Structure formats: C-alpha cells, structure tokens
Amino acid sequence: MVLRRVLGSLGAAMALPAALVSCVAAAPPVAAQPCPDIEVIFARGTGAEPGLGFVGDAFVDALRSKVGGRSVGAYAVNYPAGWNFDSSAPAGAADATGRVQWMADNCPNTKLVLGGMSQGAGVIDLITVDARPLGRFTPNPLPPRLADHVAAVAVFGNPLRDVPGGGPLPALSGTFGSRTIDMCALDDIFCTKGLSLGAHFSYVENGMVNQAADFVAGRV
C-alpha cells in the first residue's frame, strides 16, 4: 500500500502546470565534443546515483553493439530522482526538454533516443504523452520542431501503465507511438497490478533491455 501511495504521488507530479515543466533553461552541452550519430537521453530511476542508472547504462551499451560503426552518445537527465515526485519528475522533464532543444539547435543531424526507468520513465511520459487530460496527468509534449529529432523512445517499469486512464506509452502518444517501446516485466509492482519489487529491477537480466535496444536500433 505504501508503494501504491508513492506511485500516486508520481501521478500528482505529472499534473503540475506545464509552466513548471518548461521553466528550466535549455541544458548546456556536457562537453565540447563532435556531435554523435545517435544520442540517448536517459532518466534514471528513483534513488539512483546521478548518471544513467544501471538500466540506462546497459541499454546504451546494448544499443552501441547494434548500430555498427555509428557513434552513440549518452546524456543523463539531470534531476533529483528523489521521493518528492511533485518536484523531482517535472524537473527531469524540463531538463530532458532542454537537452533535446540544445541538440536540435547544435547537432541537428544527430538522431535522439529518449529513455527512462521507473520514475525516469515518468519523466519521459511528461514530454511524450498527448496533451490531453489523463487522470491526474497533464502532459506537456515536445513541440513538433523538437519531436522531429527524436527517432525512438524506450521506457522501463513505466508507472503510467498503472494509473487510472493510463496504459502503455505507445497507445497514449500520437506523435511518438510508433517510435516507442514500453517494457513492463511480469508482476512489476510499478507498472502492473503485481506485487514483485524484484521484477522492477529485472530488466537487464530478463532480456528486455536488449529487446528495447533491438527496437531502437531499427529506428535510428
């Protein structure tokens, strides 16, 4: 029940005004490096140390192994990934949007991939789900100018699946639906009605990270 209430808090976070999501300035470049052929913009899960998180690291490694000689950069969404979802998730959405904008302006030929794990999947939901009421969610999707730079979306343990009116991300995004894979492990407590916390951390071992990388490689 506690975990269900936590999940409900994430839904409340996504209901915040769009202005809060868009108030953060565009993300600056991580380093002055040549533009990669592909960049993965990934939001880690709740409580993970700053970086891509273990699922994000595995996903980027798997994708690199599937795209031949093309270069794959990675950007870790800069956000708290904390338990105060009311501030954490919108901050992540703002930073992810800023990074997409920066890449579109400075590396227009780079194919972008959006990804997230757990709360990080919720961050990606905020900028990809259609702009219409969805339970307590108020998405603020990327504008067309930026969305055109996103080749694929991959999320894991997505809490949007287990909220009223929710479901798999591809079904809730007219813009990104065909470009999106939404992985949910059997009995994952955060994306199903199941009760397995272990399933929520199984995406590398159960093959779903590799499956998602295959999907994305086919679209970049």
Short mmCIF file of C-alpha atoms in Angstrom, two decimals:
data_model
loop_
_atom_site.label_atom_id
_atom_site.label_comp_id
_atom_site.label_asym_id
_atom_site.label_seq_id
_atom_site.Cartn_x
_atom_site.Cartn_y
_atom_site.Cartn_z
CA MET A 1 0.00 0.00 0.00
CA VAL A 2 2.88 2.37 0.76
CA LEU A 3 4.35 1.78 -2.66
CA ARG A 4 0.95 2.37 -4.24
CA ARG A 5 0.76 5.73 -2.49
CA VAL A 6 4.22 6.55 -3.79
CA LEU A 7 3.03 5.75 -7.28
CA GLY A 8 0.05 8.02 -6.72
CA SER A 9 2.43 10.81 -5.82
CA LEU A 10 4.15 10.41 -9.16
CA GLY A 11 0.78 10.85 -10.85
CA ALA A 12 0.28 14.04 -8.90
CA ALA A 13 3.66 15.28 -10.03
CA MET A 14 2.64 14.91 -13.61
CA ALA A 15 -0.45 17.01 -13.00
CA LEU A 16 1.56 20.14 -12.28
CA PRO A 17 1.16 23.07 -14.66
CA ALA A 18 3.09 22.89 -17.88
CA ALA A 19 4.77 26.17 -16.99
CA LEU A 20 6.66 24.44 -14.20
CA VAL A 21 7.95 21.83 -16.61
CA SER A 22 9.16 24.42 -19.09
CA CYS A 23 10.73 26.89 -16.67
CA VAL A 24 14.24 25.43 -16.75
CA ALA A 25 16.63 26.77 -19.36
CA ALA A 26 17.92 24.60 -22.15
CA ALA A 27 20.57 22.17 -20.96
CA PRO A 28 24.13 23.18 -21.80
CA PRO A 29 26.45 20.77 -23.59
CA VAL A 30 28.16 18.22 -21.40
CA ALA A 31 31.44 18.71 -23.23
CA ALA A 32 32.70 20.30 -26.41
CA GLN A 33 32.74 17.10 -28.45
CA PRO A 34 31.73 16.37 -32.04
CA CYS A 35 28.07 15.59 -32.49
CA PRO A 36 27.41 11.85 -32.23
CA ASP A 37 25.39 9.99 -34.83
CA ILE A 38 22.95 8.98 -32.08
CA GLU A 39 22.38 10.31 -28.57
CA VAL A 40 20.45 8.59 -25.80
CA ILE A 41 18.82 10.99 -23.32
CA PHE A 42 18.03 8.77 -20.33
CA ALA A 43 16.41 9.43 -16.94
CA ARG A 44 17.40 7.12 -14.09
CA GLY A 45 15.04 5.66 -11.53
CA THR A 46 14.20 6.84 -8.03
CA GLY A 47 17.11 6.83 -5.62
CA ALA A 48 19.77 6.02 -8.20
CA GLU A 49 23.04 7.91 -8.11
CA PRO A 50 23.43 10.68 -10.73
CA GLY A 51 24.10 9.19 -14.14
CA LEU A 52 22.17 6.89 -16.43
CA GLY A 53 21.37 4.29 -13.78
CA PHE A 54 22.05 0.57 -14.21
CA VAL A 55 19.27 0.10 -16.77
CA GLY A 56 20.37 3.16 -18.74
CA ASP A 57 24.00 2.02 -18.78
CA ALA A 58 23.00 -1.44 -20.00
CA PHE A 59 20.66 0.00 -22.62
CA VAL A 60 23.31 2.33 -24.07
CA ASP A 61 25.87 -0.49 -24.16
CA ALA A 62 23.41 -2.78 -25.92
CA LEU A 63 22.48 -0.12 -28.46
CA ARG A 64 26.15 0.58 -29.26
CA SER A 65 26.62 -3.08 -30.09
CA LYS A 66 23.77 -2.96 -32.63
CA VAL A 67 24.42 0.17 -34.71
CA GLY A 68 27.62 -0.76 -36.50
CA GLY A 69 30.27 1.93 -36.63
CA ARG A 70 27.95 4.78 -35.74
CA SER A 71 28.77 6.75 -32.60
CA VAL A 72 26.35 6.71 -29.66
CA GLY A 73 26.50 9.49 -27.09
CA ALA A 74 24.63 9.46 -23.79
CA TYR A 75 23.13 12.26 -21.71
CA ALA A 76 21.98 11.56 -18.16
CA VAL A 77 18.92 13.64 -17.37
CA ASN A 78 19.92 15.99 -14.55
CA TYR A 79 17.19 15.75 -11.92
CA PRO A 80 16.85 14.70 -8.26
CA ALA A 81 15.27 11.27 -8.88
CA GLY A 82 14.07 11.66 -5.30
CA TRP A 83 10.96 10.62 -3.41
CA ASN A 84 9.39 14.07 -3.65
CA PHE A 85 7.91 13.37 -7.05
CA ASP A 86 5.98 16.65 -7.03
CA SER A 87 9.23 18.49 -7.70
CA SER A 88 11.51 15.73 -8.98
CA ALA A 89 9.65 14.47 -12.06
CA PRO A 90 8.84 17.93 -13.51
CA ALA A 91 12.47 18.96 -13.00
CA GLY A 92 13.55 15.92 -15.01
CA ALA A 93 11.07 16.68 -17.77
CA ALA A 94 12.34 20.24 -18.01
CA ASP A 95 15.96 19.10 -18.20
CA ALA A 96 15.19 16.44 -20.82
CA THR A 97 13.32 19.00 -22.92
CA GLY A 98 16.22 21.40 -22.59
CA ARG A 99 18.66 18.75 -23.78
CA VAL A 100 16.50 17.89 -26.80
CA GLN A 101 16.34 21.57 -27.66
CA TRP A 102 20.09 22.02 -27.29
CA MET A 103 20.81 19.01 -29.50
CA ALA A 104 18.28 20.12 -32.13
CA ASP A 105 19.94 23.54 -32.28
CA ASN A 106 23.57 22.40 -32.17
CA CYS A 107 23.58 18.84 -33.53
CA PRO A 108 20.59 18.78 -35.90
CA ASN A 109 21.71 15.63 -37.69
CA THR A 110 22.03 13.57 -34.50
CA LYS A 111 19.23 11.06 -34.02
CA LEU A 112 17.88 11.33 -30.49
CA VAL A 113 16.58 8.49 -28.32
CA LEU A 114 14.55 9.22 -25.19
CA GLY A 115 14.61 6.69 -22.39
CA GLY A 116 13.82 6.25 -18.73
CA MET A 117 13.49 3.73 -15.91
CA SER A 118 10.74 3.83 -13.26
CA GLN A 119 10.36 7.49 -12.20
CA GLY A 120 12.62 8.23 -15.15
CA ALA A 121 10.01 6.65 -17.42
CA GLY A 122 7.52 9.03 -15.83
CA VAL A 123 9.83 11.91 -16.74
CA ILE A 124 9.73 10.79 -20.37
CA ASP A 125 5.95 10.35 -20.19
CA LEU A 126 5.62 14.03 -19.30
CA ILE A 127 7.17 15.12 -22.60
CA THR A 128 5.75 12.47 -24.93
CA VAL A 129 2.14 11.70 -23.93
CA ASP A 130 -0.50 13.62 -25.87
CA ALA A 131 -1.53 16.98 -24.40
CA ARG A 132 -4.94 16.00 -23.06
CA PRO A 133 -6.26 15.23 -19.57
CA LEU A 134 -5.32 11.72 -18.49
CA GLY A 135 -6.44 11.09 -14.94
CA ARG A 136 -4.23 13.34 -12.84
CA PHE A 137 -1.66 13.67 -15.63
CA THR A 138 -1.14 16.88 -17.57
CA PRO A 139 1.47 16.04 -20.22
CA ASN A 140 3.49 18.77 -21.91
CA PRO A 141 4.79 17.04 -25.06
CA LEU A 142 7.71 18.24 -27.09
CA PRO A 143 6.72 20.68 -29.83
CA PRO A 144 6.88 19.35 -33.41
CA ARG A 145 10.17 21.13 -34.14
CA LEU A 146 11.84 19.13 -31.39
CA ALA A 147 9.83 15.92 -31.72
CA ASP A 148 11.08 15.56 -35.29
CA HIS A 149 14.60 14.99 -33.94
CA VAL A 150 13.53 12.05 -31.75
CA ALA A 151 13.96 8.77 -33.59
CA ALA A 152 12.83 6.43 -30.80
CA VAL A 153 11.63 6.20 -27.20
CA ALA A 154 12.28 3.33 -24.76
CA VAL A 155 10.94 3.17 -21.21
CA PHE A 156 11.12 0.51 -18.49
CA GLY A 157 8.88 -0.07 -15.46
CA ASN A 158 6.68 2.81 -16.57
CA PRO A 159 4.22 3.93 -13.82
CA LEU A 160 1.89 5.39 -16.45
CA ARG A 161 0.68 1.85 -17.12
CA ASP A 162 -0.81 1.52 -13.64
CA VAL A 163 -2.74 4.76 -13.13
CA PRO A 164 -6.41 5.48 -13.95
CA GLY A 165 -6.78 6.04 -17.66
CA GLY A 166 -3.18 5.08 -18.29
CA GLY A 167 -1.62 2.30 -20.29
CA PRO A 168 1.43 1.56 -22.43
CA LEU A 169 3.06 4.73 -23.69
CA PRO A 170 2.72 3.87 -27.42
CA ALA A 171 -1.08 3.93 -27.07
CA LEU A 172 -1.07 7.34 -25.40
CA SER A 173 1.17 9.28 -27.76
CA GLY A 174 0.00 10.09 -31.26
CA THR A 175 3.38 11.66 -32.04
CA PHE A 176 5.70 9.03 -30.62
CA GLY A 177 3.53 5.90 -30.55
CA SER A 178 5.10 4.06 -33.47
CA ARG A 179 8.57 5.10 -32.32
CA THR A 180 8.10 3.86 -28.75
CA ILE A 181 8.69 0.63 -26.85
CA ASP A 182 7.35 0.39 -23.29
CA MET A 183 8.81 -2.55 -21.37
CA CYS A 184 7.00 -3.88 -18.30
CA ALA A 185 8.19 -7.03 -16.52
CA LEU A 186 5.65 -9.58 -15.34
CA ASP A 187 4.34 -8.63 -11.87
CA ASP A 188 6.41 -5.42 -11.71
CA ILE A 189 4.81 -3.54 -8.82
CA PHE A 190 5.08 -0.17 -10.54
CA CYS A 191 3.69 -0.94 -14.00
CA THR A 192 1.29 -3.82 -13.34
CA LYS A 193 -1.14 -4.87 -10.64
CA GLY A 194 1.55 -7.29 -9.48
CA LEU A 195 3.44 -7.18 -6.21
CA SER A 196 7.01 -8.02 -7.21
CA LEU A 197 9.62 -5.41 -6.39
CA GLY A 198 12.26 -7.79 -7.71
CA ALA A 199 10.62 -7.75 -11.13
CA HIS A 200 11.06 -3.98 -11.19
CA PHE A 201 14.83 -4.46 -11.15
CA SER A 202 14.95 -7.37 -13.60
CA TYR A 203 15.08 -5.56 -16.95
CA VAL A 204 18.72 -6.30 -17.71
CA GLU A 205 18.57 -9.97 -16.70
CA ASN A 206 15.19 -10.73 -18.29
CA GLY A 207 16.31 -9.58 -21.74
CA MET A 208 14.00 -6.58 -22.05
CA VAL A 209 16.88 -4.09 -22.22
CA ASN A 210 18.31 -6.00 -25.16
CA GLN A 211 14.86 -6.24 -26.76
CA ALA A 212 14.40 -2.50 -26.43
CA ALA A 213 17.85 -1.88 -27.94
CA ASP A 214 16.88 -4.04 -30.94
CA PHE A 215 13.73 -1.95 -31.39
CA VAL A 216 15.61 1.33 -31.18
CA ALA A 217 18.43 0.17 -33.46
CA GLY A 218 15.82 -0.48 -36.13
CA ARG A 219 14.69 3.13 -35.96
CA VAL A 220 17.97 5.02 -35.85
#
